[in-house]
Amino acid sequence: MNRLVRGSDGRDWVIRAQMEWRRPATADDFEHDVAANYTPGVAMLVVALALGTVLLVWMPEDVVVPSWVPLALVLVALFFPLRWVLRRPWTVVAETDGDVTGERPSERWVGTVVGILKVRGEVHRVGKSIQKHDLPDFDGPLHPVE
């Protein structure tokens, strides 16, 4: 997602957002980010599929399954993957090369926004702030990077 914004001082800013597959490591998360591998998740998936297969194979023939039960099972199975997709962190970057005269230097602001639904609004707010104040808002998620 890219957006071009012109500040009132004449500088052109490029605002872009990119989805991250993993949460960025911060100093607060250092000791808790110890996920060894995906083996427990794969094992639980195999166990769930095995139990579901056993349930279907051993079900008596005279049992009537309502039509909403398979739909409910699909919704339950899709809950966590859908939640994972909707809660991915996005890196938002606002940068400019400066102006032609050299009075205003180049700048780069970087921040993280969690959730695909919040990213679009944050990019819009950063664009409005740049158009009005020539800089992203200091109270927002973006911070200047040297």
mmCIF file of N, CA and C in Angstrom:
data_model
loop_
_atom_site.group_PDB
_atom_site.id
_atom_site.type_symbol
_atom_site.label_atom_id
_atom_site.label_comp_id
_atom_site.label_asym_id
_atom_site.label_seq_id
_atom_site.Cartn_x
_atom_site.Cartn_y
_atom_site.Cartn_z
ATOM 1 N N MET A 1 0.848 -1.154 0.000
ATOM 2 C CA MET A 1 0.000 0.000 0.000
ATOM 3 C C MET A 1 0.907 1.234 0.000
ATOM 4 N N ASN A 2 0.883 2.015 -1.065
ATOM 5 C CA ASN A 2 1.692 3.227 -1.190
ATOM 6 C C ASN A 2 0.790 4.436 -1.382
ATOM 7 N N ARG A 3 1.254 5.568 -0.854
ATOM 8 C CA ARG A 3 0.508 6.818 -1.008
ATOM 9 C C ARG A 3 1.502 7.959 -1.111
ATOM 10 N N LEU A 4 1.286 8.867 -2.044
ATOM 11 C CA LEU A 4 2.136 10.039 -2.224
ATOM 12 C C LEU A 4 1.407 11.255 -1.680
ATOM 13 N N VAL A 5 2.089 12.019 -0.799
ATOM 14 C CA VAL A 5 1.487 13.182 -0.153
ATOM 15 C C VAL A 5 2.447 14.347 -0.286
ATOM 16 N N ARG A 6 1.913 15.533 -0.574
ATOM 17 C CA ARG A 6 2.735 16.744 -0.649
ATOM 18 C C ARG A 6 2.461 17.585 0.583
ATOM 19 N N GLY A 7 3.530 17.893 1.315
ATOM 20 C CA GLY A 7 3.414 18.748 2.482
ATOM 21 C C GLY A 7 3.256 20.201 2.068
ATOM 22 N N SER A 8 2.839 21.033 3.012
ATOM 23 C CA SER A 8 2.647 22.453 2.687
ATOM 24 C C SER A 8 3.974 23.159 2.464
ATOM 25 N N ASP A 9 5.102 22.533 2.860
ATOM 26 C CA ASP A 9 6.412 23.114 2.611
ATOM 27 C C ASP A 9 6.981 22.723 1.249
ATOM 28 N N GLY A 10 6.243 21.925 0.478
ATOM 29 C CA GLY A 10 6.658 21.575 -0.875
ATOM 30 C C GLY A 10 7.346 20.218 -0.992
ATOM 31 N N ARG A 11 7.626 19.569 0.115
ATOM 32 C CA ARG A 11 8.276 18.260 0.042
ATOM 33 C C ARG A 11 7.261 17.172 -0.289
ATOM 34 N N ASP A 12 7.685 16.228 -1.089
ATOM 35 C CA ASP A 12 6.845 15.072 -1.413
ATOM 36 C C ASP A 12 7.199 13.930 -0.471
ATOM 37 N N TRP A 13 6.195 13.378 0.175
ATOM 38 C CA TRP A 13 6.356 12.266 1.108
ATOM 39 C C TRP A 13 5.751 11.010 0.491
ATOM 40 N N VAL A 14 6.409 9.897 0.670
ATOM 41 C CA VAL A 14 5.875 8.606 0.269
ATOM 42 C C VAL A 14 5.526 7.860 1.549
ATOM 43 N N ILE A 15 4.271 7.461 1.669
ATOM 44 C CA ILE A 15 3.817 6.683 2.824
ATOM 45 C C ILE A 15 3.509 5.289 2.313
ATOM 46 N N ARG A 16 4.149 4.311 2.908
ATOM 47 C CA ARG A 16 3.893 2.937 2.491
ATOM 48 C C ARG A 16 3.710 2.043 3.709
ATOM 49 N N ALA A 17 2.923 1.005 3.524
ATOM 50 C CA ALA A 17 2.662 0.039 4.584
ATOM 51 C C ALA A 17 2.906 -1.354 4.030
ATOM 52 N N GLN A 18 3.552 -2.187 4.836
ATOM 53 C CA GLN A 18 3.864 -3.542 4.408
ATOM 54 C C GLN A 18 3.564 -4.508 5.552
ATOM 55 N N MET A 19 2.881 -5.599 5.236
ATOM 56 C CA MET A 19 2.552 -6.590 6.249
ATOM 57 C C MET A 19 3.799 -7.377 6.634
ATOM 58 N N GLU A 20 3.951 -7.613 7.931
ATOM 59 C CA GLU A 20 5.061 -8.408 8.443
ATOM 60 C C GLU A 20 4.550 -9.799 8.782
ATOM 61 N N TRP A 21 5.310 -10.823 8.457
ATOM 62 C CA TRP A 21 4.905 -12.188 8.748
ATOM 63 C C TRP A 21 5.162 -12.552 10.198
ATOM 64 N N ARG A 22 6.142 -11.911 10.799
ATOM 65 C CA ARG A 22 6.434 -12.134 12.215
ATOM 66 C C ARG A 22 6.398 -10.793 12.928
ATOM 67 N N ARG A 23 6.081 -10.836 14.202
ATOM 68 C CA ARG A 23 6.093 -9.607 14.986
ATOM 69 C C ARG A 23 7.527 -9.135 15.140
ATOM 70 N N PRO A 24 7.769 -7.835 14.964
ATOM 71 C CA PRO A 24 9.126 -7.332 15.151
ATOM 72 C C PRO A 24 9.576 -7.522 16.592
ATOM 73 N N ALA A 25 10.808 -7.953 16.779
ATOM 74 C CA ALA A 25 11.342 -8.165 18.128
ATOM 75 C C ALA A 25 11.662 -6.814 18.758
ATOM 76 N N THR A 26 11.200 -6.624 19.976
ATOM 77 C CA THR A 26 11.514 -5.417 20.735
ATOM 78 C C THR A 26 12.237 -5.841 22.010
ATOM 79 N N ALA A 27 12.769 -4.893 22.721
ATOM 80 C CA ALA A 27 13.495 -5.196 23.951
ATOM 81 C C ALA A 27 12.566 -5.817 24.995
ATOM 82 N N ASP A 28 11.299 -5.428 25.004
ATOM 83 C CA ASP A 28 10.348 -5.966 25.976
ATOM 84 C C ASP A 28 10.034 -7.442 25.714
ATOM 85 N N ASP A 29 10.079 -7.843 24.447
ATOM 86 C CA ASP A 29 9.697 -9.194 24.070
ATOM 87 C C ASP A 29 10.874 -10.162 24.025
ATOM 88 N N PHE A 30 12.067 -9.714 24.314
ATOM 89 C CA PHE A 30 13.257 -10.526 24.055
ATOM 90 C C PHE A 30 13.229 -11.857 24.796
ATOM 91 N N GLU A 31 12.928 -11.847 26.079
ATOM 92 C CA GLU A 31 12.979 -13.078 26.849
ATOM 93 C C GLU A 31 11.796 -13.994 26.572
ATOM 94 N N HIS A 32 10.720 -13.481 26.021
ATOM 95 C CA HIS A 32 9.524 -14.284 25.816
ATOM 96 C C HIS A 32 9.408 -14.817 24.390
ATOM 97 N N ASP A 33 10.270 -14.401 23.499
ATOM 98 C CA ASP A 33 10.202 -14.831 22.111
ATOM 99 C C ASP A 33 11.078 -16.073 21.941
ATOM 100 N N VAL A 34 10.604 -17.220 22.464
ATOM 101 C CA VAL A 34 11.427 -18.408 22.501
ATOM 102 C C VAL A 34 10.726 -19.560 21.785
ATOM 103 N N ALA A 35 9.939 -19.272 20.767
ATOM 104 C CA ALA A 35 9.250 -20.335 20.052
ATOM 105 C C ALA A 35 10.284 -21.184 19.314
ATOM 106 N N ALA A 36 10.408 -22.449 19.715
ATOM 107 C CA ALA A 36 11.434 -23.309 19.137
ATOM 108 C C ALA A 36 11.082 -23.706 17.707
ATOM 109 N N ASN A 37 9.885 -24.228 17.509
ATOM 110 C CA ASN A 37 9.470 -24.634 16.168
ATOM 111 C C ASN A 37 7.956 -24.821 16.154
ATOM 112 N N TYR A 38 7.459 -25.354 15.043
ATOM 113 C CA TYR A 38 6.017 -25.492 14.858
ATOM 114 C C TYR A 38 5.516 -26.905 15.195
ATOM 115 N N THR A 39 6.332 -27.729 15.783
ATOM 116 C CA THR A 39 5.974 -29.117 16.052
ATOM 117 C C THR A 39 4.717 -29.257 16.914
ATOM 118 N N PRO A 40 4.557 -28.519 18.023
ATOM 119 C CA PRO A 40 3.324 -28.678 18.818
ATOM 120 C C PRO A 40 2.057 -28.345 18.035
ATOM 121 N N GLY A 41 2.106 -27.325 17.214
ATOM 122 C CA GLY A 41 0.928 -26.964 16.415
ATOM 123 C C GLY A 41 0.596 -28.018 15.384
ATOM 124 N N VAL A 42 1.610 -28.565 14.728
ATOM 125 C CA VAL A 42 1.385 -29.611 13.735
ATOM 126 C C VAL A 42 0.859 -30.878 14.418
ATOM 127 N N ALA A 43 1.403 -31.204 15.583
ATOM 128 C CA ALA A 43 0.931 -32.387 16.316
ATOM 129 C C ALA A 43 -0.537 -32.238 16.709
ATOM 130 N N MET A 44 -0.931 -31.055 17.184
ATOM 131 C CA MET A 44 -2.333 -30.837 17.555
ATOM 132 C C MET A 44 -3.250 -30.920 16.329
ATOM 133 N N LEU A 45 -2.797 -30.433 15.184
ATOM 134 C CA LEU A 45 -3.589 -30.525 13.957
ATOM 135 C C LEU A 45 -3.779 -31.979 13.553
ATOM 136 N N VAL A 46 -2.733 -32.780 13.642
ATOM 137 C CA VAL A 46 -2.826 -34.201 13.299
ATOM 138 C C VAL A 46 -3.783 -34.918 14.251
ATOM 139 N N VAL A 47 -3.686 -34.630 15.545
ATOM 140 C CA VAL A 47 -4.587 -35.252 16.513
ATOM 141 C C VAL A 47 -6.033 -34.857 16.239
ATOM 142 N N ALA A 48 -6.291 -33.584 15.948
ATOM 143 C CA ALA A 48 -7.658 -33.132 15.671
ATOM 144 C C ALA A 48 -8.215 -33.797 14.411
ATOM 145 N N LEU A 49 -7.409 -33.904 13.372
ATOM 146 C CA LEU A 49 -7.864 -34.555 12.143
ATOM 147 C C LEU A 49 -8.111 -36.044 12.369
ATOM 148 N N ALA A 50 -7.264 -36.689 13.159
ATOM 149 C CA ALA A 50 -7.455 -38.114 13.459
ATOM 150 C C ALA A 50 -8.743 -38.333 14.241
ATOM 151 N N LEU A 51 -8.999 -37.507 15.246
ATOM 152 C CA LEU A 51 -10.232 -37.643 16.025
ATOM 153 C C LEU A 51 -11.467 -37.375 15.164
ATOM 154 N N GLY A 52 -11.385 -36.390 14.284
ATOM 155 C CA GLY A 52 -12.507 -36.112 13.382
ATOM 156 C C GLY A 52 -12.769 -37.268 12.427
ATOM 157 N N THR A 53 -11.711 -37.887 11.929
ATOM 158 C CA THR A 53 -11.862 -39.042 11.039
ATOM 159 C C THR A 53 -12.489 -40.222 11.781
ATOM 160 N N VAL A 54 -12.025 -40.466 12.987
ATOM 161 C CA VAL A 54 -12.595 -41.551 13.791
ATOM 162 C C VAL A 54 -14.073 -41.283 14.059
ATOM 163 N N LEU A 55 -14.427 -40.058 14.348
ATOM 164 C CA LEU A 55 -15.828 -39.717 14.609
ATOM 165 C C LEU A 55 -16.693 -39.987 13.379
ATOM 166 N N LEU A 56 -16.213 -39.643 12.202
ATOM 167 C CA LEU A 56 -16.994 -39.858 10.986
ATOM 168 C C LEU A 56 -17.071 -41.336 10.617
ATOM 169 N N VAL A 57 -16.003 -42.082 10.797
ATOM 170 C CA VAL A 57 -15.984 -43.490 10.414
ATOM 171 C C VAL A 57 -16.881 -44.320 11.333
ATOM 172 N N TRP A 58 -16.870 -44.053 12.624
ATOM 173 C CA TRP A 58 -17.630 -44.851 13.582
ATOM 174 C C TRP A 58 -19.051 -44.359 13.804
ATOM 175 N N MET A 59 -19.498 -43.334 13.090
ATOM 176 C CA MET A 59 -20.844 -42.810 13.292
ATOM 177 C C MET A 59 -21.879 -43.799 12.740
ATOM 178 N N PRO A 60 -22.887 -44.117 13.535
ATOM 179 C CA PRO A 60 -23.932 -45.036 13.035
ATOM 180 C C PRO A 60 -24.652 -44.422 11.833
ATOM 181 N N GLU A 61 -25.187 -45.292 10.994
ATOM 182 C CA GLU A 61 -25.813 -44.837 9.750
ATOM 183 C C GLU A 61 -27.165 -44.162 9.989
ATOM 184 N N ASP A 62 -27.823 -44.451 11.090
ATOM 185 C CA ASP A 62 -29.140 -43.867 11.323
ATOM 186 C C ASP A 62 -29.077 -42.511 12.035
ATOM 187 N N VAL A 63 -27.880 -41.960 12.246
ATOM 188 C CA VAL A 63 -27.731 -40.641 12.872
ATOM 189 C C VAL A 63 -27.952 -39.568 11.809
ATOM 190 N N VAL A 64 -28.833 -38.616 12.099
ATOM 191 C CA VAL A 64 -29.115 -37.507 11.180
ATOM 192 C C VAL A 64 -28.367 -36.278 11.686
ATOM 193 N N VAL A 65 -27.486 -35.746 10.846
ATOM 194 C CA VAL A 65 -26.690 -34.568 11.202
ATOM 195 C C VAL A 65 -27.370 -33.341 10.609
ATOM 196 N N PRO A 66 -27.732 -32.360 11.440
ATOM 197 C CA PRO A 66 -28.341 -31.131 10.897
ATOM 198 C C PRO A 66 -27.373 -30.419 9.947
ATOM 199 N N SER A 67 -27.938 -29.687 9.019
ATOM 200 C CA SER A 67 -27.104 -29.041 7.999
ATOM 201 C C SER A 67 -26.233 -27.922 8.560
ATOM 202 N N TRP A 68 -26.571 -27.369 9.712
ATOM 203 C CA TRP A 68 -25.782 -26.281 10.279
ATOM 204 C C TRP A 68 -24.540 -26.786 11.022
ATOM 205 N N VAL A 69 -24.479 -28.060 11.368
ATOM 206 C CA VAL A 69 -23.333 -28.596 12.118
ATOM 207 C C VAL A 69 -22.039 -28.534 11.302
ATOM 208 N N PRO A 70 -22.017 -28.980 10.024
ATOM 209 C CA PRO A 70 -20.761 -28.846 9.263
ATOM 210 C C PRO A 70 -20.340 -27.385 9.086
ATOM 211 N N LEU A 71 -21.309 -26.497 8.893
ATOM 212 C CA LEU A 71 -20.989 -25.077 8.762
ATOM 213 C C LEU A 71 -20.380 -24.537 10.054
ATOM 214 N N ALA A 72 -20.938 -24.923 11.186
ATOM 215 C CA ALA A 72 -20.387 -24.487 12.478
ATOM 216 C C ALA A 72 -18.977 -25.024 12.676
ATOM 217 N N LEU A 73 -18.736 -26.257 12.280
ATOM 218 C CA LEU A 73 -17.384 -26.829 12.404
ATOM 219 C C LEU A 73 -16.376 -26.107 11.512
ATOM 220 N N VAL A 74 -16.797 -25.741 10.315
ATOM 221 C CA VAL A 74 -15.908 -24.988 9.418
ATOM 222 C C VAL A 74 -15.601 -23.619 10.006
ATOM 223 N N LEU A 75 -16.610 -22.950 10.566
ATOM 224 C CA LEU A 75 -16.382 -21.639 11.170
ATOM 225 C C LEU A 75 -15.444 -21.722 12.372
ATOM 226 N N VAL A 76 -15.607 -22.745 13.182
ATOM 227 C CA VAL A 76 -14.713 -22.930 14.330
ATOM 228 C C VAL A 76 -13.285 -23.205 13.851
ATOM 229 N N ALA A 77 -13.150 -24.021 12.802
ATOM 230 C CA ALA A 77 -11.819 -24.347 12.279
ATOM 231 C C ALA A 77 -11.144 -23.134 11.651
ATOM 232 N N LEU A 78 -11.927 -22.203 11.078
ATOM 233 C CA LEU A 78 -11.352 -21.026 10.422
ATOM 234 C C LEU A 78 -11.147 -19.838 11.360
ATOM 235 N N PHE A 79 -11.606 -19.928 12.600
ATOM 236 C CA PHE A 79 -11.525 -18.795 13.512
ATOM 237 C C PHE A 79 -10.082 -18.347 13.745
ATOM 238 N N PHE A 80 -9.211 -19.247 14.139
ATOM 239 C CA PHE A 80 -7.843 -18.855 14.477
ATOM 240 C C PHE A 80 -7.012 -18.441 13.259
ATOM 241 N N PRO A 81 -7.106 -19.132 12.117
ATOM 242 C CA PRO A 81 -6.373 -18.616 10.952
ATOM 243 C C PRO A 81 -6.856 -17.228 10.522
ATOM 244 N N LEU A 82 -8.165 -17.002 10.569
ATOM 245 C CA LEU A 82 -8.694 -15.683 10.200
ATOM 246 C C LEU A 82 -8.245 -14.623 11.194
ATOM 247 N N ARG A 83 -8.257 -14.951 12.472
ATOM 248 C CA ARG A 83 -7.778 -14.022 13.498
ATOM 249 C C ARG A 83 -6.297 -13.709 13.290
ATOM 250 N N TRP A 84 -5.515 -14.719 12.929
ATOM 251 C CA TRP A 84 -4.087 -14.525 12.678
ATOM 252 C C TRP A 84 -3.874 -13.545 11.530
ATOM 253 N N VAL A 85 -4.645 -13.714 10.449
ATOM 254 C CA VAL A 85 -4.500 -12.837 9.284
ATOM 255 C C VAL A 85 -4.905 -11.408 9.627
ATOM 256 N N LEU A 86 -5.986 -11.236 10.369
ATOM 257 C CA LEU A 86 -6.479 -9.889 10.681
ATOM 258 C C LEU A 86 -5.627 -9.168 11.713
ATOM 259 N N ARG A 87 -4.816 -9.870 12.502
ATOM 260 C CA ARG A 87 -4.007 -9.258 13.558
ATOM 261 C C ARG A 87 -2.519 -9.189 13.221
ATOM 262 N N ARG A 88 -2.150 -9.312 11.961
ATOM 263 C CA ARG A 88 -0.750 -9.214 11.575
ATOM 264 C C ARG A 88 -0.243 -7.790 11.780
ATOM 265 N N PRO A 89 1.004 -7.624 12.211
ATOM 266 C CA PRO A 89 1.569 -6.278 12.314
ATOM 267 C C PRO A 89 1.967 -5.751 10.929
ATOM 268 N N TRP A 90 1.804 -4.462 10.753
ATOM 269 C CA TRP A 90 2.183 -3.787 9.521
ATOM 270 C C TRP A 90 3.234 -2.734 9.857
ATOM 271 N N THR A 91 4.268 -2.650 9.053
ATOM 272 C CA THR A 91 5.269 -1.602 9.193
ATOM 273 C C THR A 91 4.865 -0.445 8.285
ATOM 274 N N VAL A 92 4.685 0.722 8.882
ATOM 275 C CA VAL A 92 4.307 1.921 8.133
ATOM 276 C C VAL A 92 5.528 2.831 8.072
ATOM 277 N N VAL A 93 5.878 3.280 6.856
ATOM 278 C CA VAL A 93 7.053 4.122 6.649
ATOM 279 C C VAL A 93 6.614 5.372 5.906
ATOM 280 N N ALA A 94 7.015 6.535 6.433
ATOM 281 C CA ALA A 94 6.803 7.816 5.749
ATOM 282 C C ALA A 94 8.174 8.423 5.532
ATOM 283 N N GLU A 95 8.511 8.685 4.276
ATOM 284 C CA GLU A 95 9.843 9.226 3.999
ATOM 285 C C GLU A 95 9.789 10.259 2.880
ATOM 286 N N THR A 96 10.753 11.162 2.943
ATOM 287 C CA THR A 96 10.890 12.207 1.942
ATOM 288 C C THR A 96 12.364 12.372 1.610
ATOM 289 N N ASP A 97 12.631 12.809 0.389
ATOM 290 C CA ASP A 97 14.012 13.071 -0.035
ATOM 291 C C ASP A 97 14.435 14.499 0.263
ATOM 292 N N GLY A 98 13.568 15.292 0.849
ATOM 293 C CA GLY A 98 13.865 16.698 1.119
ATOM 294 C C GLY A 98 13.331 17.567 0.000
ATOM 295 N N ASP A 99 13.714 18.837 0.032
ATOM 296 C CA ASP A 99 13.255 19.740 -1.027
ATOM 297 C C ASP A 99 14.398 20.034 -1.992
ATOM 298 N N VAL A 100 14.069 20.733 -3.077
ATOM 299 C CA VAL A 100 15.037 21.002 -4.142
ATOM 300 C C VAL A 100 16.133 21.953 -3.671
ATOM 301 N N THR A 101 15.785 22.934 -2.829
ATOM 302 C CA THR A 101 16.765 23.939 -2.412
ATOM 303 C C THR A 101 17.724 23.416 -1.347
ATOM 304 N N GLY A 102 17.381 22.363 -0.690
ATOM 305 C CA GLY A 102 18.256 21.808 0.345
ATOM 306 C C GLY A 102 18.014 22.383 1.727
ATOM 307 N N GLU A 103 17.020 23.254 1.866
ATOM 308 C CA GLU A 103 16.714 23.832 3.179
ATOM 309 C C GLU A 103 16.109 22.790 4.118
ATOM 310 N N ARG A 104 15.289 21.920 3.575
ATOM 311 C CA ARG A 104 14.648 20.873 4.377
ATOM 312 C C ARG A 104 15.343 19.547 4.077
ATOM 313 N N PRO A 105 15.843 18.852 5.091
ATOM 314 C CA PRO A 105 16.564 17.598 4.849
ATOM 315 C C PRO A 105 15.613 16.431 4.565
ATOM 316 N N SER A 106 16.191 15.331 4.128
ATOM 317 C CA SER A 106 15.393 14.124 3.948
ATOM 318 C C SER A 106 15.060 13.550 5.321
ATOM 319 N N GLU A 107 13.895 12.913 5.428
ATOM 320 C CA GLU A 107 13.450 12.354 6.702
ATOM 321 C C GLU A 107 12.836 10.993 6.462
ATOM 322 N N ARG A 108 12.890 10.175 7.504
ATOM 323 C CA ARG A 108 12.287 8.835 7.455
ATOM 324 C C ARG A 108 11.655 8.560 8.818
ATOM 325 N N TRP A 109 10.362 8.248 8.806
ATOM 326 C CA TRP A 109 9.612 7.919 10.021
ATOM 327 C C TRP A 109 9.094 6.499 9.865
ATOM 328 N N VAL A 110 9.264 5.685 10.912
ATOM 329 C CA VAL A 110 8.868 4.278 10.855
ATOM 330 C C VAL A 110 8.066 3.931 12.104
ATOM 331 N N GLY A 111 7.061 3.086 11.941
ATOM 332 C CA GLY A 111 6.266 2.620 13.075
ATOM 333 C C GLY A 111 5.538 1.338 12.727
ATOM 334 N N THR A 112 4.948 0.733 13.730
ATOM 335 C CA THR A 112 4.217 -0.525 13.548
ATOM 336 C C THR A 112 2.769 -0.336 13.974
ATOM 337 N N VAL A 113 1.861 -0.826 13.132
ATOM 338 C CA VAL A 113 0.431 -0.789 13.408
ATOM 339 C C VAL A 113 -0.070 -2.227 13.334
ATOM 340 N N VAL A 114 -0.857 -2.636 14.325
ATOM 341 C CA VAL A 114 -1.358 -4.007 14.378
ATOM 342 C C VAL A 114 -2.780 -4.043 13.846
ATOM 343 N N GLY A 115 -3.004 -4.880 12.847
ATOM 344 C CA GLY A 115 -4.353 -5.075 12.311
ATOM 345 C C GLY A 115 -4.528 -4.448 10.951
ATOM 346 N N ILE A 116 -5.031 -5.239 10.020
ATOM 347 C CA ILE A 116 -5.218 -4.761 8.651
ATOM 348 C C ILE A 116 -6.283 -3.671 8.595
ATOM 349 N N LEU A 117 -7.226 -3.701 9.514
ATOM 350 C CA LEU A 117 -8.294 -2.704 9.503
ATOM 351 C C LEU A 117 -7.810 -1.345 10.020
ATOM 352 N N LYS A 118 -6.792 -1.323 10.871
ATOM 353 C CA LYS A 118 -6.278 -0.069 11.427
ATOM 354 C C LYS A 118 -5.239 0.589 10.525
ATOM 355 N N VAL A 119 -4.623 -0.177 9.636
ATOM 356 C CA VAL A 119 -3.539 0.359 8.802
ATOM 357 C C VAL A 119 -4.038 1.448 7.870
ATOM 358 N N ARG A 120 -5.137 1.195 7.212
ATOM 359 C CA ARG A 120 -5.649 2.181 6.246
ATOM 360 C C ARG A 120 -5.959 3.510 6.924
ATOM 361 N N GLY A 121 -6.586 3.457 8.101
ATOM 362 C CA GLY A 121 -6.891 4.686 8.837
ATOM 363 C C GLY A 121 -5.635 5.404 9.293
ATOM 364 N N GLU A 122 -4.631 4.648 9.713
ATOM 365 C CA GLU A 122 -3.390 5.275 10.166
ATOM 366 C C GLU A 122 -2.637 5.922 9.007
ATOM 367 N N VAL A 123 -2.612 5.283 7.853
ATOM 368 C CA VAL A 123 -1.974 5.884 6.676
ATOM 369 C C VAL A 123 -2.698 7.168 6.296
ATOM 370 N N HIS A 124 -4.009 7.169 6.388
ATOM 371 C CA HIS A 124 -4.796 8.373 6.081
ATOM 372 C C HIS A 124 -4.477 9.494 7.083
ATOM 373 N N ARG A 125 -4.393 9.156 8.392
ATOM 374 C CA ARG A 125 -4.074 10.170 9.410
ATOM 375 C C ARG A 125 -2.666 10.742 9.221
ATOM 376 N N VAL A 126 -1.718 9.889 8.874
ATOM 377 C CA VAL A 126 -0.346 10.362 8.640
ATOM 378 C C VAL A 126 -0.325 11.298 7.436
ATOM 379 N N GLY A 127 -1.054 10.952 6.384
ATOM 380 C CA GLY A 127 -1.124 11.820 5.205
ATOM 381 C C GLY A 127 -1.727 13.175 5.525
ATOM 382 N N LYS A 128 -2.801 13.201 6.284
ATOM 383 C CA LYS A 128 -3.424 14.473 6.676
ATOM 384 C C LYS A 128 -2.480 15.306 7.543
ATOM 385 N N SER A 129 -1.758 14.652 8.455
ATOM 386 C CA SER A 129 -0.822 15.365 9.314
ATOM 387 C C SER A 129 0.311 15.986 8.500
ATOM 388 N N ILE A 130 0.791 15.255 7.505
ATOM 389 C CA ILE A 130 1.862 15.789 6.657
ATOM 390 C C ILE A 130 1.348 16.969 5.843
ATOM 391 N N GLN A 131 0.150 16.866 5.301
ATOM 392 C CA GLN A 131 -0.403 17.978 4.527
ATOM 393 C C GLN A 131 -0.613 19.212 5.385
ATOM 394 N N LYS A 132 -0.963 19.031 6.643
ATOM 395 C CA LYS A 132 -1.279 20.158 7.513
ATOM 396 C C LYS A 132 -0.057 20.702 8.240
ATOM 397 N N HIS A 133 0.802 19.803 8.778
ATOM 398 C CA HIS A 133 1.910 20.237 9.637
ATOM 399 C C HIS A 133 3.295 19.946 9.063
ATOM 400 N N ASP A 134 3.395 19.415 7.862
ATOM 401 C CA ASP A 134 4.666 19.086 7.197
ATOM 402 C C ASP A 134 5.389 17.903 7.821
ATOM 403 N N LEU A 135 4.847 17.258 8.837
ATOM 404 C CA LEU A 135 5.459 16.103 9.497
ATOM 405 C C LEU A 135 4.358 15.154 9.963
ATOM 406 N N PRO A 136 4.703 13.874 10.125
ATOM 407 C CA PRO A 136 3.743 12.975 10.787
ATOM 408 C C PRO A 136 3.542 13.400 12.237
ATOM 409 N N ASP A 137 2.428 13.016 12.802
ATOM 410 C CA ASP A 137 2.093 13.383 14.168
ATOM 411 C C ASP A 137 3.033 12.687 15.159
ATOM 412 N N PHE A 138 3.581 13.450 16.111
ATOM 413 C CA PHE A 138 4.488 12.878 17.106
ATOM 414 C C PHE A 138 3.760 11.927 18.065
ATOM 415 N N ASP A 139 2.456 12.094 18.233
ATOM 416 C CA ASP A 139 1.697 11.240 19.132
ATOM 417 C C ASP A 139 1.255 9.934 18.476
ATOM 418 N N GLY A 140 1.489 9.780 17.187
ATOM 419 C CA GLY A 140 1.088 8.567 16.479
ATOM 420 C C GLY A 140 2.137 7.465 16.616
ATOM 421 N N PRO A 141 1.954 6.392 15.898
ATOM 422 C CA PRO A 141 2.875 5.253 15.997
ATOM 423 C C PRO A 141 4.207 5.473 15.281
ATOM 424 N N LEU A 142 4.278 6.457 14.390
ATOM 425 C CA LEU A 142 5.516 6.683 13.643
ATOM 426 C C LEU A 142 6.497 7.534 14.455
ATOM 427 N N HIS A 143 7.770 7.167 14.361
ATOM 428 C CA HIS A 143 8.834 7.902 15.055
ATOM 429 C C HIS A 143 9.985 8.111 14.083
ATOM 430 N N PRO A 144 10.691 9.249 14.186
ATOM 431 C CA PRO A 144 11.800 9.507 13.268
ATOM 432 C C PRO A 144 12.938 8.518 13.447
ATOM 433 N N VAL A 145 13.568 8.175 12.323
ATOM 434 C CA VAL A 145 14.700 7.261 12.316
ATOM 435 C C VAL A 145 15.874 8.008 11.707
ATOM 436 N N GLU A 146 17.020 7.879 12.347
ATOM 437 C CA GLU A 146 18.242 8.544 11.843
ATOM 438 C C GLU A 146 18.813 7.778 10.688
#
